Amino acid sequence: MAESNRSTAILESPIQVTDPACIVGIGETDYVRKPGSGMSALGIQLLAATRAIEEAGLTGKQIDGIMPFPNLGNAEAFAANLGCENLRFASIIHMGGAAPVASLRDAAAAVNSGAANYVLIPGGWNGYSGARVRQTVSQDVSSLPGGEIARDYYLPYGFTAPPQWYSVMARRHMHEFGTKPEQLGCIAVAMRKHAQLNPNAVMRGREMTLDDYLASPMLADPYRFFDCCIETDGAAAVVVTTAERARDLGKHPVSIMAGAAGQPYPADEITNRKDIFRTGLSLAAPEAFQKAGIKPSDIDFAQIYDCFTFEVLQQLEEVGFCKRGEGGPFVEGGRIELGGELPVNTHGGLLSEAHVLGINHIVEAVRQLRGDAGERQVRDAEIGVVTGWGDFGDGSIAILRR
Amino acid sequence: MTEDSSDYRHPLPELEGLTQEFYDLCKEGTLHFQRCAGCRAWRHVPREMCPECGSWDWAWAPSTGRGKVFSWTVVARALHPAFKDDTPYAPVIVEMDEGVRLLTQVTDVAPDALEIDMPVEVAFDAVTPEITLPRFRRAAA
């Protein structure tokens, strides 16, 4: 039924009045965990940006829109280095790790409205050799989600960092739905398996079993060491333009069928939510599927923002791949592995490829939809979903089509 | 940062605005939360206006000081240097009788002995001459 309804639903969608915008260029640096590359945090992002721009068949002069990652750069500096002398659209989405995918939505709107022709979405850092995110978020109130609320009501009690903030949700999920540590382990193991097929994955060559996972030390119980993403040096970037310009470039464009973003309520305080599992994605996902005129069952793969394992499980539920509470059983039995019903994070994700702020998830989705994913190609991949998760549960989603 | 003569070396709240009022009431010995004068809804953390009914009228109202454990994490490896010597410790979310929740710690229960819905009551901790933090201890059911 899903198959037969899909094409007509798209044709009848009242929202899509123009051809969807496209991703026409992707770029990445090497992803590494070792003493500094010698590049600055801006330099490493510029390297990824130049690769994405070149890959699109463009030059820096043609980039007239830039959406940097919050707190990791400003459009002026990117423009001054890349030679973007006609910059018209500069915007930063303050949603932490949900920003890049939310930026896809806004970049698409910008090019379709004429606010810009070519929008660059870069992101990256020296996340290993430079300032670790675990330190910056807890000691810099300006980059701390919740800002003064976190400073005045969380930090005095040692509630200082992302694995701690999110693990209280994971524990509650375990209590309410019986979710097991082994199920979180299935997610970590799946990401690690996928990384073995990815030459740029930090964890390639370092296989991991469920027993390895369970034996890893607790960090913020119920989060073990292997529930956590890997701080990495690296950067990635994508370029967005209109469908018409994408055709002119003669590349293999990937369409942004729909994009949406949302926030939990309240977004700046994580403990006082009536429904602790209602996150930004709970709002964004239904909007995106409605706009795209498809259903979760139409999706061939999902690149889910995996800062920690439970966030994958939780987002799979809120996207609608399974019902709330059923995420634990859903991730078992290889269902989210390559060859399974819904391959998740085919590049290895933040958990085993690299923490590049989820821009690497967009890059991987584009590779899959171009059929360029090599050993880890999802056969006949036509439609994929990418999500972002940030701050205290901000969410974003894009539905992409080849 | 807050200056004081004690050797307390953990992060402290900045005493300003509504946050100063909240912690000053703790120092006086009773946990208070904001309560809307319009719809009577309780709220925490302090906000300027009532998100339920839009009223700007509110007062600090005393809490029973009692609640139950909603969730927690056990920090085995501190990610903030001030807590390096405290591990393992457990930041705990307590749901108060009034319905609001706050992030705190339960001082007399080992992290591995915490349970969801465990009854707890406030136990103030004067960490500096200026600042008293609301922490909790186990209460009778």
XYZ file of C-alpha atoms in Angstrom:
543
model
C 0.000 0.000 0.000
C 2.824 2.343 0.877
C 4.376 1.892 -2.555
C 1.227 2.547 -4.543
C 0.313 5.661 -2.573
C 3.667 7.302 -2.679
C 3.821 8.902 -6.118
C 0.253 10.177 -6.106
C 0.703 11.649 -2.656
C 3.658 13.656 -3.896
C 1.764 14.925 -6.916
C -1.195 15.978 -4.819
C 0.830 17.651 -2.089
C -0.468 21.220 -1.851
C 2.712 22.537 -0.222
C 5.319 21.785 -2.858
C 4.894 24.636 -5.310
C 8.432 24.599 -6.703
C 10.836 21.793 -7.469
C 12.635 20.909 -4.268
C 16.062 22.412 -3.721
C 19.035 20.103 -4.108
C 22.320 19.230 -2.496
C 24.901 19.528 -5.270
C 28.215 19.332 -3.470
C 29.656 17.424 -0.537
C 33.073 17.675 1.057
C 34.906 16.127 3.974
C 38.347 16.203 5.516
C 40.080 13.186 6.980
C 38.578 12.267 10.344
C 41.255 11.697 12.961
C 41.929 11.292 16.640
C 45.565 12.214 17.126
C 47.599 15.261 18.082
C 46.701 18.319 16.085
C 46.536 18.463 12.327
C 48.104 21.894 12.505
C 44.985 23.404 11.001
C 42.865 25.909 12.878
C 39.222 25.200 13.608
C 38.350 27.589 10.789
C 40.991 26.177 8.474
C 39.737 22.633 8.744
C 36.193 23.806 7.944
C 37.477 25.803 4.969
C 39.158 22.664 3.641
C 35.878 20.747 3.733
C 34.070 23.776 2.263
C 36.443 24.079 -0.712
C 35.992 20.374 -1.433
C 32.198 20.698 -1.391
C 32.291 23.790 -3.602
C 34.641 22.167 -6.106
C 32.643 18.966 -6.110
C 29.582 20.993 -7.059
C 31.479 22.502 -9.975
C 31.408 25.952 -8.393
C 33.893 28.536 -7.175
C 33.936 30.449 -3.920
C 32.793 33.585 -5.732
C 29.491 31.903 -6.560
C 28.665 31.044 -2.954
C 26.290 33.783 -1.815
C 24.824 32.103 1.248
C 26.590 30.627 4.283
C 25.084 28.926 7.333
C 27.870 28.219 9.850
C 27.478 25.907 12.826
C 26.580 27.798 16.025
C 29.624 28.891 18.056
C 32.052 27.415 15.513
C 32.519 30.236 13.057
C 30.897 33.179 11.409
C 29.838 33.715 7.840
C 32.060 36.770 7.457
C 35.214 34.761 8.088
C 34.160 31.990 5.728
C 33.304 34.517 3.030
C 36.555 36.443 3.420
C 38.612 33.251 2.993
C 36.578 31.634 0.240
C 36.232 34.796 -1.828
C 32.465 35.013 -1.495
C 32.263 38.622 -2.605
C 28.510 38.519 -3.168
C 27.367 37.170 0.171
C 23.642 37.859 0.568
C 22.408 35.259 3.019
C 24.112 34.518 6.330
C 22.286 32.756 9.113
C 23.070 30.574 12.111
C 20.519 28.179 13.598
C 21.071 27.950 17.343
C 20.085 24.323 17.816
C 23.408 22.680 18.576
C 23.749 19.392 16.726
C 20.316 19.874 15.179
C 21.624 22.937 13.326
C 23.052 21.405 10.125
C 19.878 19.532 9.179
C 17.732 22.520 10.186
C 20.051 24.573 7.988
C 19.192 22.313 5.042
C 15.570 23.365 5.430
C 16.459 27.044 5.606
C 19.007 26.838 2.801
C 16.343 25.238 0.619
C 13.925 28.035 1.471
C 16.617 30.636 0.804
C 17.470 29.399 -2.668
C 13.838 28.860 -3.624
C 12.919 32.368 -2.502
C 15.857 33.919 -4.332
C 17.589 35.089 -1.152
C 20.665 33.204 -2.336
C 21.726 31.057 -5.270
C 24.213 28.728 -3.619
C 24.242 28.141 0.143
C 27.224 26.571 1.898
C 26.616 24.644 5.146
C 29.987 23.947 6.756
C 30.898 22.525 10.140
C 33.818 20.988 11.906
C 36.336 21.369 14.671
C 39.452 20.087 16.293
C 37.159 18.149 18.584
C 39.934 15.819 19.692
C 43.134 17.838 19.717
C 41.554 21.185 20.536
C 39.026 22.138 23.172
C 36.916 19.095 23.972
C 33.211 19.628 23.748
C 32.796 18.095 27.178
C 34.826 20.969 28.588
C 33.487 23.847 26.562
C 29.846 23.077 27.197
C 30.257 22.851 30.928
C 32.485 25.842 31.453
C 31.284 28.367 28.930
C 27.829 29.634 29.811
C 27.417 31.166 26.359
C 27.655 27.752 24.691
C 25.750 25.908 27.407
C 22.201 24.952 26.418
C 19.877 26.681 28.824
C 22.612 29.238 29.545
C 22.036 30.799 32.934
C 19.437 28.185 33.905
C 22.041 25.447 33.552
C 24.599 27.554 35.387
C 22.284 28.386 38.285
C 20.278 25.164 38.655
C 22.328 22.285 37.122
C 26.040 23.000 37.471
C 25.991 23.280 41.285
C 24.935 19.615 41.330
C 27.440 18.381 38.785
C 24.881 18.037 35.987
C 27.310 19.525 33.510
C 27.567 17.650 30.218
C 25.519 16.062 27.429
C 25.829 12.371 28.439
C 24.516 13.329 31.875
C 21.637 15.448 30.580
C 20.436 12.783 28.196
C 21.031 9.730 30.374
C 18.198 10.795 32.684
C 15.889 10.363 29.691
C 17.402 6.982 28.906
C 16.854 5.813 32.483
C 13.262 6.982 32.395
C 12.724 5.106 29.124
C 14.149 1.964 30.713
C 11.774 2.419 33.646
C 8.650 3.080 31.602
C 9.206 0.699 28.695
C 11.684 -1.904 29.892
C 14.399 -0.812 27.481
C 17.588 -2.777 28.161
C 21.292 -1.922 28.107
C 21.746 -4.709 25.540
C 19.420 -2.823 23.212
C 21.495 0.328 23.483
C 24.418 -1.980 22.782
C 22.805 -3.151 19.534
C 22.980 0.445 18.324
C 26.645 0.860 19.238
C 27.517 -2.463 17.620
C 25.621 -1.629 14.410
C 27.435 1.697 14.031
C 30.758 -0.029 14.628
C 30.005 -2.699 12.018
C 29.196 -0.039 9.446
C 32.411 1.805 10.230
C 34.363 -1.282 9.145
C 33.150 -0.587 5.587
C 34.138 3.092 5.624
C 37.743 4.058 4.860
C 37.335 7.445 6.587
C 35.822 6.053 9.781
C 37.907 6.603 12.891
C 36.847 3.190 14.234
C 37.607 1.231 11.080
C 39.740 -1.716 12.043
C 38.456 -1.702 15.604
C 35.602 -4.137 15.737
C 33.345 -4.371 18.750
C 31.006 -7.058 20.050
C 28.018 -6.723 22.363
C 30.172 -8.212 25.122
C 32.807 -5.534 24.501
C 30.053 -2.964 24.772
C 28.701 -4.358 28.044
C 32.213 -4.560 29.500
C 32.995 -0.921 28.783
C 33.100 1.283 31.873
C 30.172 3.403 32.990
C 30.502 7.088 32.232
C 27.092 8.480 33.167
C 25.001 5.465 34.099
C 23.112 4.133 32.132
C 25.605 5.413 29.547
C 28.739 3.383 29.183
C 31.875 4.502 27.403
C 30.691 2.872 24.164
C 27.333 4.653 24.290
C 29.183 7.888 23.566
C 30.260 9.432 20.293
C 33.903 9.982 19.496
C 35.456 13.411 19.763
C 37.168 13.955 16.445
C 39.214 16.414 14.420
C 37.478 16.920 11.109
C 35.041 18.930 9.051
C 32.377 18.444 6.417
C 30.294 20.703 4.223
C 27.461 20.634 1.718
C 26.210 23.071 -0.928
C 22.503 23.659 -1.631
C 20.937 25.253 -4.692
C 17.704 25.256 -6.688
C 16.642 22.265 -8.757
C 17.075 24.340 -11.925
C 20.643 25.365 -11.097
C 21.393 21.804 -10.043
C 20.353 20.592 -13.485
C 22.575 23.228 -15.105
C 25.542 22.035 -13.054
C 25.071 18.632 -14.650
C 25.883 16.823 -11.432
C 23.897 14.155 -9.699
C 21.651 16.259 -7.494
C 19.910 14.951 -4.420
C 16.547 16.583 -3.713
C 15.547 17.959 -0.349
C 11.962 16.697 -0.426
C 11.189 18.247 2.927
C 12.897 19.688 5.953
C 11.605 20.580 9.391
C 12.883 21.469 12.824
C 11.398 21.820 16.264
C 12.053 22.293 19.935
C 10.970 20.486 23.057
C 8.988 22.448 25.643
C 10.475 24.068 27.506
C 13.602 23.946 25.364
C 15.877 25.667 27.873
C 15.155 23.386 30.840
C 15.303 19.638 30.584
C 13.698 18.473 33.830
C 10.244 20.113 33.754
C 8.732 18.632 30.623
C 5.289 17.131 31.073
C 6.303 14.461 28.567
C 10.047 13.922 28.798
C 10.149 11.997 25.491
C 8.522 14.749 23.451
C 11.524 16.366 21.799
C 11.977 18.730 18.882
C 11.798 15.846 16.453
C 8.330 14.929 17.767
C 7.129 18.141 16.130
C 9.447 18.161 13.141
C 9.032 14.613 11.855
C 5.273 14.659 11.192
C 5.678 18.010 9.455
C 8.430 16.674 7.204
C 6.521 13.545 6.233
C 3.388 15.563 5.570
C 5.317 17.967 3.351
C 7.032 15.155 1.498
C 3.804 13.221 1.118
C 5.383 9.953 2.215
C 5.454 7.730 5.273
C 8.296 6.369 7.408
C 7.758 2.986 5.757
C 8.829 4.538 2.432
C 12.314 5.309 3.768
C 15.242 3.197 2.556
C 17.814 4.276 5.156
C 18.163 6.706 8.054
C 21.159 8.723 9.203
C 20.179 9.486 12.797
C 22.133 11.953 14.939
C 23.866 9.600 17.342
C 25.582 11.662 19.991
C 24.700 8.749 22.289
C 22.986 5.429 21.695
C 19.698 6.187 23.401
C 19.194 9.284 21.265
C 19.115 6.994 18.218
C 16.461 4.790 19.809
C 14.444 7.792 20.911
C 14.592 9.465 17.500
C 13.620 6.249 15.697
C 10.469 6.321 17.825
C 9.716 9.992 17.306
C 10.323 9.827 13.549
C 7.727 7.076 13.539
C 9.756 4.057 12.450
C 8.236 2.333 15.457
C 5.870 3.281 18.257
C 7.059 5.054 21.359
C 8.394 2.497 23.791
C 9.145 -0.028 21.065
C 12.563 1.353 20.119
C 14.373 -1.265 22.190
C 12.993 -4.312 20.371
C 13.156 -2.366 17.084
C 16.952 -2.029 17.124
C 17.512 -5.718 17.902
C 18.245 -8.508 15.469
C 20.138 -6.490 12.912
C 17.133 -4.480 11.774
C 19.168 -1.236 11.746
C 22.237 -2.807 10.168
C 23.120 -2.871 6.477
C 20.987 -5.608 4.961
C 18.319 -5.030 7.610
C 14.915 -3.456 7.245
C 16.156 0.061 8.018
C 19.918 0.579 7.790
C 20.880 3.347 10.237
C 24.083 5.381 10.042
C 25.651 3.463 7.199
C 28.895 5.436 7.618
C 29.267 4.523 11.278
C 27.733 7.709 12.646
C 29.076 9.965 15.346
C 29.620 6.817 17.398
C 32.071 5.156 15.023
C 32.822 7.307 11.980
C 33.452 10.709 13.532
C 31.735 13.475 15.464
C 31.492 16.064 12.764
C 28.308 17.638 14.103
C 26.075 15.518 11.918
C 27.119 17.146 8.681
C 28.752 13.803 7.982
C 25.256 12.296 8.200
C 24.076 14.565 5.393
C 27.177 13.747 3.333
C 26.572 10.016 3.794
C 22.902 10.332 2.829
C 23.942 12.074 -0.385
C 26.503 9.352 -1.139
C 23.871 6.664 -0.628
C 21.369 8.409 -2.888
C 23.985 8.907 -5.588
C 24.883 5.227 -5.362
C 28.441 6.158 -4.384
C 28.628 4.412 -1.017
C 30.775 1.522 -2.200
C 30.834 -1.523 0.049
C 28.198 -0.032 2.301
C 25.745 0.931 -0.443
C 22.077 0.382 0.424
C 20.713 -1.352 -2.659
C 18.283 0.733 -4.709
C 18.331 3.540 -2.167
C 15.829 6.096 -3.362
C 14.643 8.010 -0.292
C 16.586 8.595 2.898
C 16.087 10.508 6.087
C 18.641 12.536 8.053
C 18.057 13.868 11.556
C 19.775 16.257 13.914
C 19.653 16.441 17.704
C 21.077 19.226 19.802
C 21.124 21.185 23.024
C 18.421 19.891 25.402
C 16.565 17.950 22.683
C 16.156 20.302 19.740
C 15.423 18.285 16.642
C 15.593 18.510 12.877
C 14.878 16.243 9.948
C 15.338 16.259 6.203
C 13.882 13.794 3.743
C 16.162 13.417 0.747
C 15.536 11.756 -2.605
C 17.771 10.770 -5.462
C 31.860 34.635 40.160
C 30.640 34.506 43.720
C 33.410 35.341 46.139
C 33.457 34.008 49.667
C 35.837 32.981 52.358
C 34.967 29.271 52.362
C 36.919 26.544 50.626
C 33.892 25.371 48.677
C 35.164 24.787 45.142
C 32.118 23.673 43.182
C 30.186 25.843 40.742
C 27.677 28.135 42.374
C 24.616 29.939 41.079
C 24.938 33.608 40.231
C 22.788 35.468 42.719
C 20.791 37.857 40.616
C 17.136 38.541 39.891
C 14.671 35.729 40.497
C 17.497 33.273 41.068
C 18.710 35.366 43.985
C 15.189 35.347 45.414
C 14.946 31.551 45.036
C 18.242 30.876 46.788
C 17.682 33.543 49.456
C 14.484 31.736 50.451
C 16.460 28.495 50.674
C 18.924 30.254 52.940
C 16.011 31.287 55.157
C 15.114 27.608 55.468
C 12.056 26.927 53.302
C 11.904 25.726 49.728
C 9.648 27.983 47.684
C 8.501 27.879 44.092
C 6.707 30.487 42.065
C 2.946 30.120 42.012
C 0.743 31.933 39.530
C -1.818 34.265 41.112
C -4.081 33.794 38.098
C -4.328 30.051 37.440
C -2.544 28.817 40.580
C -0.015 26.803 38.529
C 3.342 26.123 40.188
C 6.510 26.656 38.228
C 10.233 26.035 38.370
C 12.773 27.258 37.269
C 11.769 30.884 37.916
C 10.082 32.603 34.975
C 8.866 36.134 34.397
C 5.305 35.181 33.523
C 2.965 32.215 33.638
C 3.285 30.091 30.511
C -0.060 28.447 31.314
C -2.322 31.498 31.522
C -0.143 34.486 30.638
C -0.473 36.162 34.011
C 2.343 38.358 35.300
C 1.059 38.060 38.869
C 2.712 35.462 41.050
C 4.152 34.910 44.506
C 6.755 32.708 46.097
C 4.760 29.934 47.758
C 6.182 27.446 50.254
C 6.643 23.877 49.087
C 5.955 20.869 51.273
C 9.619 20.125 50.672
C 8.645 16.582 49.794
C 8.806 14.729 46.537
C 9.944 11.566 44.866
C 12.801 10.554 42.631
C 11.898 10.959 38.950
C 15.186 10.000 37.324
C 18.935 10.301 37.792
C 22.310 9.593 36.284
C 25.360 8.249 38.060
C 28.436 10.169 37.016
C 31.328 7.743 37.129
C 33.724 10.003 35.286
C 33.394 13.707 35.941
C 33.380 15.909 32.851
C 33.822 19.082 34.888
C 37.040 19.421 36.902
C 35.273 20.609 40.054
C 33.595 17.210 40.426
C 36.679 15.105 39.762
C 36.955 13.900 43.362
C 33.216 13.379 43.834
C 32.684 10.341 41.627
C 30.546 8.375 41.687
C 27.846 10.927 42.323
C 24.262 11.195 41.179
C 22.492 14.288 39.856
C 18.848 13.462 40.603
C 15.589 14.883 39.269
C 13.041 15.122 42.081
C 9.352 15.583 41.327
C 7.844 17.652 44.136
C 4.394 17.269 45.647
C 3.513 20.486 43.819
C 4.305 18.830 40.474
C 7.396 20.837 39.601
C 10.706 19.048 39.230
C 14.159 20.178 40.191
C 17.662 18.932 39.597
C 19.415 18.162 42.855
C 21.236 15.440 44.763
C 20.075 12.976 47.421
C 22.740 13.091 50.094
C 22.088 10.017 52.207
C 21.432 7.418 49.504
C 24.289 5.804 47.594
C 23.954 6.252 43.825
C 23.428 2.542 43.282
C 20.632 2.465 45.876
C 18.453 5.108 44.219
C 15.052 4.028 42.966
C 12.433 5.713 40.854
C 9.579 7.045 43.036
C 11.712 6.858 46.198
C 10.232 9.445 48.622
C 12.617 12.257 49.528
C 12.524 15.547 51.429
C 14.556 18.694 51.193
C 17.712 18.966 53.301
C 19.367 22.325 52.961
C 23.103 22.555 52.534
C 24.688 25.908 53.389
C 27.681 25.550 51.102
C 28.876 29.131 51.589
C 27.780 31.972 53.875
C 25.816 33.383 50.929
C 24.434 30.294 49.262
C 22.303 27.433 50.535
C 21.571 24.670 48.026
C 18.459 22.537 48.287
C 19.585 18.926 48.430
C 17.407 16.004 49.496
C 17.407 13.013 51.813
C 15.349 9.881 51.959
C 11.931 10.338 53.575
C 9.415 7.984 55.117
C 6.944 6.651 52.559
